[in-house]
Amino acid sequence: MDVFTTKAGQVRGRRSERDPGIVAVLGLPYAAPPFGAERFRAPRPAQPWDGVRECTAYGPVAPQSAELPGSPAWSPGDEDILTLNIWAPADGPRDLPVLVWIHGGAYVFGSSAQPDFDGTALAARGLVVVTLNHRLGFEGFGHVPADGEGPACPDNRGLLDQIAALEWVRDTIAAFGGSPGRVTLAGQSSGATSVACLMAADRARGLFHRAILHSAVNACATVGQAARTTAEVAAAAGVPATRAGLLAASPQTLVSASDRVVERYRQDPGSGQRHYDPAIYGPVADGDLLPSDPLEAWAAGAGADVELLVCHTTEEYWLLDAVGSSAKVTTEQQLQTFAADFGLPPQLVDAYRDRLPGPAPVFDVYLALYGDLLFAEYSSRLAEAHARAGGRTYLSRFDRRSGGDAGDGGADGGRDSGGDGGRDGGADSGRDGGRDGRRVRAWHCADIPFAFGNLHDENLHFLMGGPPGPADHELAHRMTGAWAAFAAHGDPGWAPLDGGGEGSAVRVWRTAGEEARETGAFRDPWEAAGLPLLAP
């Protein structure tokens, strides 16, 4: 029957099409729709229902303008967006370890319904897998000024949604065979930074016991910065930057206004840091839920009791170019301006130029430097801060740069994805997915289909550089095994950091037979520069 009983009522799932031994329960509400009288408020419990609720399809996604391959799009009027999905062995043992997943998307797009995040393969390895939707964009992370009329609207509503989902897991996951005392919270990109924030939040303490961060992004705003963003979005929407004015604007209006603000930054080279990749929303260090940037909080010992697994890719930012969201920094003057905008010293830029295959084009220097600034170096520093504070910490890097096997047509993409080393400025670096004589990039998001064991879906082949070969499936088996072992026992299969630096305690993920490459050298110039890496 695949019927389960929750506090709000009974639900019926369905057997996974990929593995009939796994049951999937999809679109299950963990909180009430956050609209109407509940808009801009903390999440409220879902209303109970009578009878058996059919949970065989994903729930609506949060308001956004993105349309992602293989995923549902948001439709204005969709309100029941605070739902989660569960994959569990249909007739398995009880008290299984639980993995809860928070998707990425720069806090403005994405959902738990993306094909990357199907939990079937991980559930087959003995986990109960939970993926969730939460509020995005202004609805989830916009600052709403207090006006003295009615209750204040909290910052970080998207994080509060995630906490509500974790509370639901604590109270209910046993009905699906999971143990509320063995919860691992995982995420990628903005989802990883959400996990990092919750590790620093007292309100989330005890709701999870291990954490997995893939490509955490260096972004956390002050209340003042968030208020300035609100003023810009309200002006673009044609409403006052007040609680009443923002409530009068529909979710669709605020999505469109946010997109216009982003486009203005994108078109204005003089707009500073936001010009390069204008992510205008994110966690706010409000002094309430989030006391400070996670890196600062972790260095002070926050979250040290949570066992941690961190991963990043070695060519993070090449994806952002391939999908057209990166600024084009192709001249030395533009590169100097970029470095000045972020306070990066000339010797750091020169060190990146020297370590790339030369003569390296300016655009490749920019992509390598910016990707490490946003993701790789920040993720590595989070890992080190956690280890130095006494936390058990594992670090890995995803460096797969050739797909499949040499004998199955998968390794003929071993040449550079810029054609002749990127001398065309990089505009086509990996845009065709990395095949047809072009090298596969170990770029942002490329690791996630492997970690979830989801290589079969054609919608993901762009991220992977083409259809998978046997060596790719073998790599996915190793990576899902590491996640499952860490969630179950706290040990992914290699040595933890000792708090004194990386040493050799870093797992590098490649397909079998790939040439070994030094992946830690990028950290040397950052350490030599002594940069704090906290967002200004």
GROMACS .gro file of N, CA, C and O in nm, residues 1-4 12-26 55-56 58 85-93 96-97 117-131 176-177 452-454:
model
  212
    1MET      N    1   0.082  -0.122   0.000
    1MET     CA    2   0.000   0.000   0.000
    1MET      C    3   0.085   0.126   0.000
    1MET      O    4   0.045   0.229  -0.052
    2ASP      N    5   0.207   0.121   0.062
    2ASP     CA    6   0.295   0.237   0.070
    2ASP      C    7   0.223   0.358   0.129
    2ASP      O    8   0.236   0.471   0.082
    3VAL      N    9   0.145   0.333   0.237
    3VAL     CA   10   0.075   0.440   0.309
    3VAL      C   11   0.146   0.464   0.441
    3VAL      O   12   0.180   0.369   0.514
    4PHE      N   13   0.169   0.590   0.473
    4PHE     CA   14   0.242   0.629   0.593
    4PHE      C   15   0.157   0.728   0.673
    4PHE      O   16   0.082   0.808   0.615
   12ARG      N   17   0.015   0.860   0.078
   12ARG     CA   18   0.049   0.743  -0.003
   12ARG      C   19   0.156   0.782  -0.104
   12ARG      O   20   0.143   0.882  -0.175
   13GLY      N   21   0.264   0.706  -0.110
   13GLY     CA   22   0.368   0.727  -0.208
   13GLY      C   23   0.356   0.630  -0.324
   13GLY      O   24   0.250   0.568  -0.345
   14ARG      N   25   0.463   0.617  -0.397
   14ARG     CA   26   0.467   0.523  -0.511
   14ARG      C   27   0.605   0.460  -0.517
   14ARG      O   28   0.703   0.513  -0.464
   15ARG      N   29   0.614   0.346  -0.583
   15ARG     CA   30   0.743   0.281  -0.600
   15ARG      C   31   0.825   0.355  -0.705
   15ARG      O   32   0.772   0.404  -0.805
   16SER      N   33   0.955   0.364  -0.680
   16SER     CA   34   1.044   0.430  -0.775
   16SER      C   35   1.046   0.355  -0.907
   16SER      O   36   1.049   0.231  -0.910
   17GLU      N   37   1.042   0.429  -1.016
   17GLU     CA   38   1.049   0.366  -1.147
   17GLU      C   39   1.184   0.302  -1.171
   17GLU      O   40   1.195   0.205  -1.247
   18ARG      N   41   1.288   0.353  -1.107
   18ARG     CA   42   1.422   0.299  -1.125
   18ARG      C   43   1.448   0.177  -1.038
   18ARG      O   44   1.530   0.091  -1.074
   19ASP      N   45   1.382   0.169  -0.923
   19ASP     CA   46   1.408   0.061  -0.829
   19ASP      C   47   1.280   0.034  -0.751
   19ASP      O   48   1.245   0.110  -0.661
   20PRO      N   49   1.207  -0.073  -0.784
   20PRO     CA   50   1.080  -0.098  -0.715
   20PRO      C   51   1.096  -0.131  -0.568
   20PRO      O   52   0.997  -0.137  -0.495
   21GLY      N   53   1.222  -0.148  -0.522
   21GLY     CA   54   1.243  -0.169  -0.379
   21GLY      C   55   1.248  -0.040  -0.300
   21GLY      O   56   1.261  -0.043  -0.177
   22ILE      N   57   1.236   0.074  -0.369
   22ILE     CA   58   1.237   0.205  -0.304
   22ILE      C   59   1.102   0.271  -0.321
   22ILE      O   60   1.046   0.274  -0.432
   23VAL      N   61   1.047   0.325  -0.213
   23VAL     CA   62   0.922   0.400  -0.221
   23VAL      C   63   0.954   0.548  -0.217
   23VAL      O   64   1.040   0.593  -0.141
   24ALA      N   65   0.887   0.625  -0.302
   24ALA     CA   66   0.903   0.770  -0.308
   24ALA      C   67   0.772   0.835  -0.265
   24ALA      O   68   0.665   0.803  -0.318
   25VAL      N   69   0.782   0.925  -0.169
   25VAL     CA   70   0.668   1.004  -0.123
   25VAL      C   71   0.699   1.149  -0.160
   25VAL      O   72   0.794   1.208  -0.106
   26LEU      N   73   0.623   1.206  -0.251
   26LEU     CA   74   0.658   1.334  -0.313
   26LEU      C   75   0.555   1.441  -0.281
   26LEU      O   76   0.435   1.414  -0.273
   55CYS      N   77   0.065   1.140  -0.256
   55CYS     CA   78   0.193   1.210  -0.265
   55CYS      C   79   0.281   1.138  -0.367
   55CYS      O   80   0.382   1.075  -0.334
   56THR      N   81   0.239   1.146  -0.491
   56THR     CA   82   0.306   1.074  -0.599
   56THR      C   83   0.365   1.168  -0.704
   56THR      O   84   0.416   1.122  -0.806
   58TYR      N   85   0.580   1.574  -0.746
   58TYR     CA   86   0.645   1.685  -0.677
   58TYR      C   87   0.546   1.800  -0.657
   58TYR      O   88   0.457   1.823  -0.739
   85ASN      N   89   1.015   1.577  -0.013
   85ASN     CA   90   1.006   1.447  -0.080
   85ASN      C   91   1.091   1.347  -0.003
   85ASN      O   92   1.195   1.383   0.053
   86ILE      N   93   1.049   1.223  -0.001
   86ILE     CA   94   1.117   1.119   0.075
   86ILE      C   95   1.136   0.998  -0.014
   86ILE      O   96   1.044   0.956  -0.085
   87TRP      N   97   1.257   0.941  -0.010
   87TRP     CA   98   1.283   0.811  -0.069
   87TRP      C   99   1.333   0.720   0.042
   87TRP      O  100   1.422   0.757   0.119
   88ALA      N  101   1.276   0.601   0.051
   88ALA     CA  102   1.314   0.509   0.158
   88ALA      C  103   1.300   0.366   0.108
   88ALA      O  104   1.216   0.336   0.021
   89PRO      N  105   1.381   0.274   0.161
   89PRO     CA  106   1.360   0.133   0.129
   89PRO      C  107   1.218   0.091   0.167
   89PRO      O  108   1.171   0.120   0.277
   90ALA      N  109   1.150   0.024   0.074
   90ALA     CA  110   1.008  -0.005   0.094
   90ALA      C  111   0.985  -0.101   0.210
   90ALA      O  112   0.891  -0.084   0.288
   91ASP      N  113   1.069  -0.199   0.224
   91ASP     CA  114   1.051  -0.298   0.330
   91ASP      C  115   1.181  -0.315   0.408
   91ASP      O  116   1.218  -0.426   0.447
   92GLY      N  117   1.250  -0.205   0.427
   92GLY     CA  118   1.382  -0.211   0.488
   92GLY      C  119   1.375  -0.206   0.640
   92GLY      O  120   1.267  -0.198   0.700
   93PRO      N  121   1.492  -0.206   0.703
   93PRO     CA  122   1.499  -0.197   0.849
   93PRO      C  123   1.457  -0.058   0.897
   93PRO      O  124   1.446   0.036   0.818
   96LEU      N  125   1.705   0.394   1.008
   96LEU     CA  126   1.808   0.418   0.907
   96LEU      C  127   1.861   0.560   0.917
   96LEU      O  128   1.789   0.652   0.959
   97PRO      N  129   1.987   0.583   0.876
   97PRO     CA  130   2.037   0.720   0.870
   97PRO      C  131   1.958   0.802   0.768
   97PRO      O  132   1.913   0.750   0.666
  117PHE      N  133   1.848   1.540  -0.812
  117PHE     CA  134   1.825   1.515  -0.670
  117PHE      C  135   1.732   1.398  -0.642
  117PHE      O  136   1.685   1.382  -0.529
  118ASP      N  137   1.702   1.317  -0.743
  118ASP     CA  138   1.626   1.195  -0.718
  118ASP      C  139   1.701   1.109  -0.618
  118ASP      O  140   1.820   1.080  -0.634
  119GLY      N  141   1.634   1.068  -0.511
  119GLY     CA  142   1.702   1.000  -0.401
  119GLY      C  143   1.706   0.849  -0.410
  119GLY      O  144   1.750   0.783  -0.316
  120THR      N  145   1.667   0.793  -0.525
  120THR     CA  146   1.656   0.648  -0.536
  120THR      C  147   1.788   0.576  -0.509
  120THR      O  148   1.794   0.481  -0.430
  121ALA      N  149   1.895   0.619  -0.575
  121ALA     CA  150   2.023   0.548  -0.563
  121ALA      C  151   2.077   0.554  -0.421
  121ALA      O  152   2.131   0.455  -0.369
  122LEU      N  153   2.064   0.669  -0.355
  122LEU     CA  154   2.113   0.680  -0.218
  122LEU      C  155   2.026   0.598  -0.122
  122LEU      O  156   2.077   0.538  -0.027
  123ALA      N  157   1.896   0.595  -0.146
  123ALA     CA  158   1.809   0.513  -0.062
  123ALA      C  159   1.843   0.365  -0.078
  123ALA      O  160   1.837   0.288   0.018
  124ALA      N  161   1.883   0.326  -0.199
  124ALA     CA  162   1.922   0.187  -0.222
  124ALA      C  163   2.049   0.151  -0.146
  124ALA      O  164   2.079   0.032  -0.127
  125ARG      N  165   2.124   0.252  -0.103
  125ARG     CA  166   2.245   0.228  -0.025
  125ARG      C  167   2.220   0.239   0.125
  125ARG      O  168   2.314   0.249   0.205
  126GLY      N  169   2.091   0.240   0.163
  126GLY     CA  170   2.058   0.230   0.305
  126GLY      C  171   2.025   0.360   0.374
  126GLY      O  172   2.027   0.365   0.498
  127LEU      N  173   1.993   0.465   0.299
  127LEU     CA  174   1.955   0.593   0.359
  127LEU      C  175   1.807   0.620   0.337
  127LEU      O  176   1.746   0.571   0.242
  128VAL      N  177   1.750   0.701   0.425
  128VAL     CA  178   1.623   0.768   0.399
  128VAL      C  179   1.658   0.907   0.351
  128VAL      O  180   1.725   0.983   0.424
  129VAL      N  181   1.620   0.941   0.229
  129VAL     CA  182   1.660   1.067   0.166
  129VAL      C  183   1.542   1.163   0.166
  129VAL      O  184   1.430   1.126   0.125
  130VAL      N  185   1.566   1.285   0.209
  130VAL     CA  186   1.464   1.391   0.212
  130VAL      C  187   1.516   1.510   0.132
  130VAL      O  188   1.628   1.556   0.157
  131THR      N  189   1.439   1.558   0.036
  131THR     CA  190   1.471   1.683  -0.033
  131THR      C  191   1.358   1.780  -0.012
  131THR      O  192   1.243   1.739   0.006
  176PHE      N  193   0.883   0.669   0.833
  176PHE     CA  194   0.935   0.628   0.703
  176PHE      C  195   1.061   0.542   0.717
  176PHE      O  196   1.128   0.515   0.618
  177GLY      N  197   1.091   0.501   0.839
  177GLY     CA  198   1.206   0.414   0.862
  177GLY      C  199   1.333   0.487   0.900
  177GLY      O  200   1.437   0.423   0.918
  452PHE      N  201   2.468   1.180  -0.613
  452PHE     CA  202   2.334   1.123  -0.601
  452PHE      C  203   2.318   0.994  -0.681
  452PHE      O  204   2.217   0.926  -0.669
  453GLY      N  205   2.415   0.963  -0.767
  453GLY     CA  206   2.403   0.844  -0.851
  453GLY      C  207   2.301   0.859  -0.962
  453GLY      O  208   2.238   0.762  -1.003
  454ASN      N  209   2.288   0.982  -1.015
  454ASN     CA  210   2.187   1.010  -1.118
  454ASN      C  211   2.255   1.049  -1.249
  454ASN      O  212   2.255   1.165  -1.289
   0.00000   0.00000   0.00000
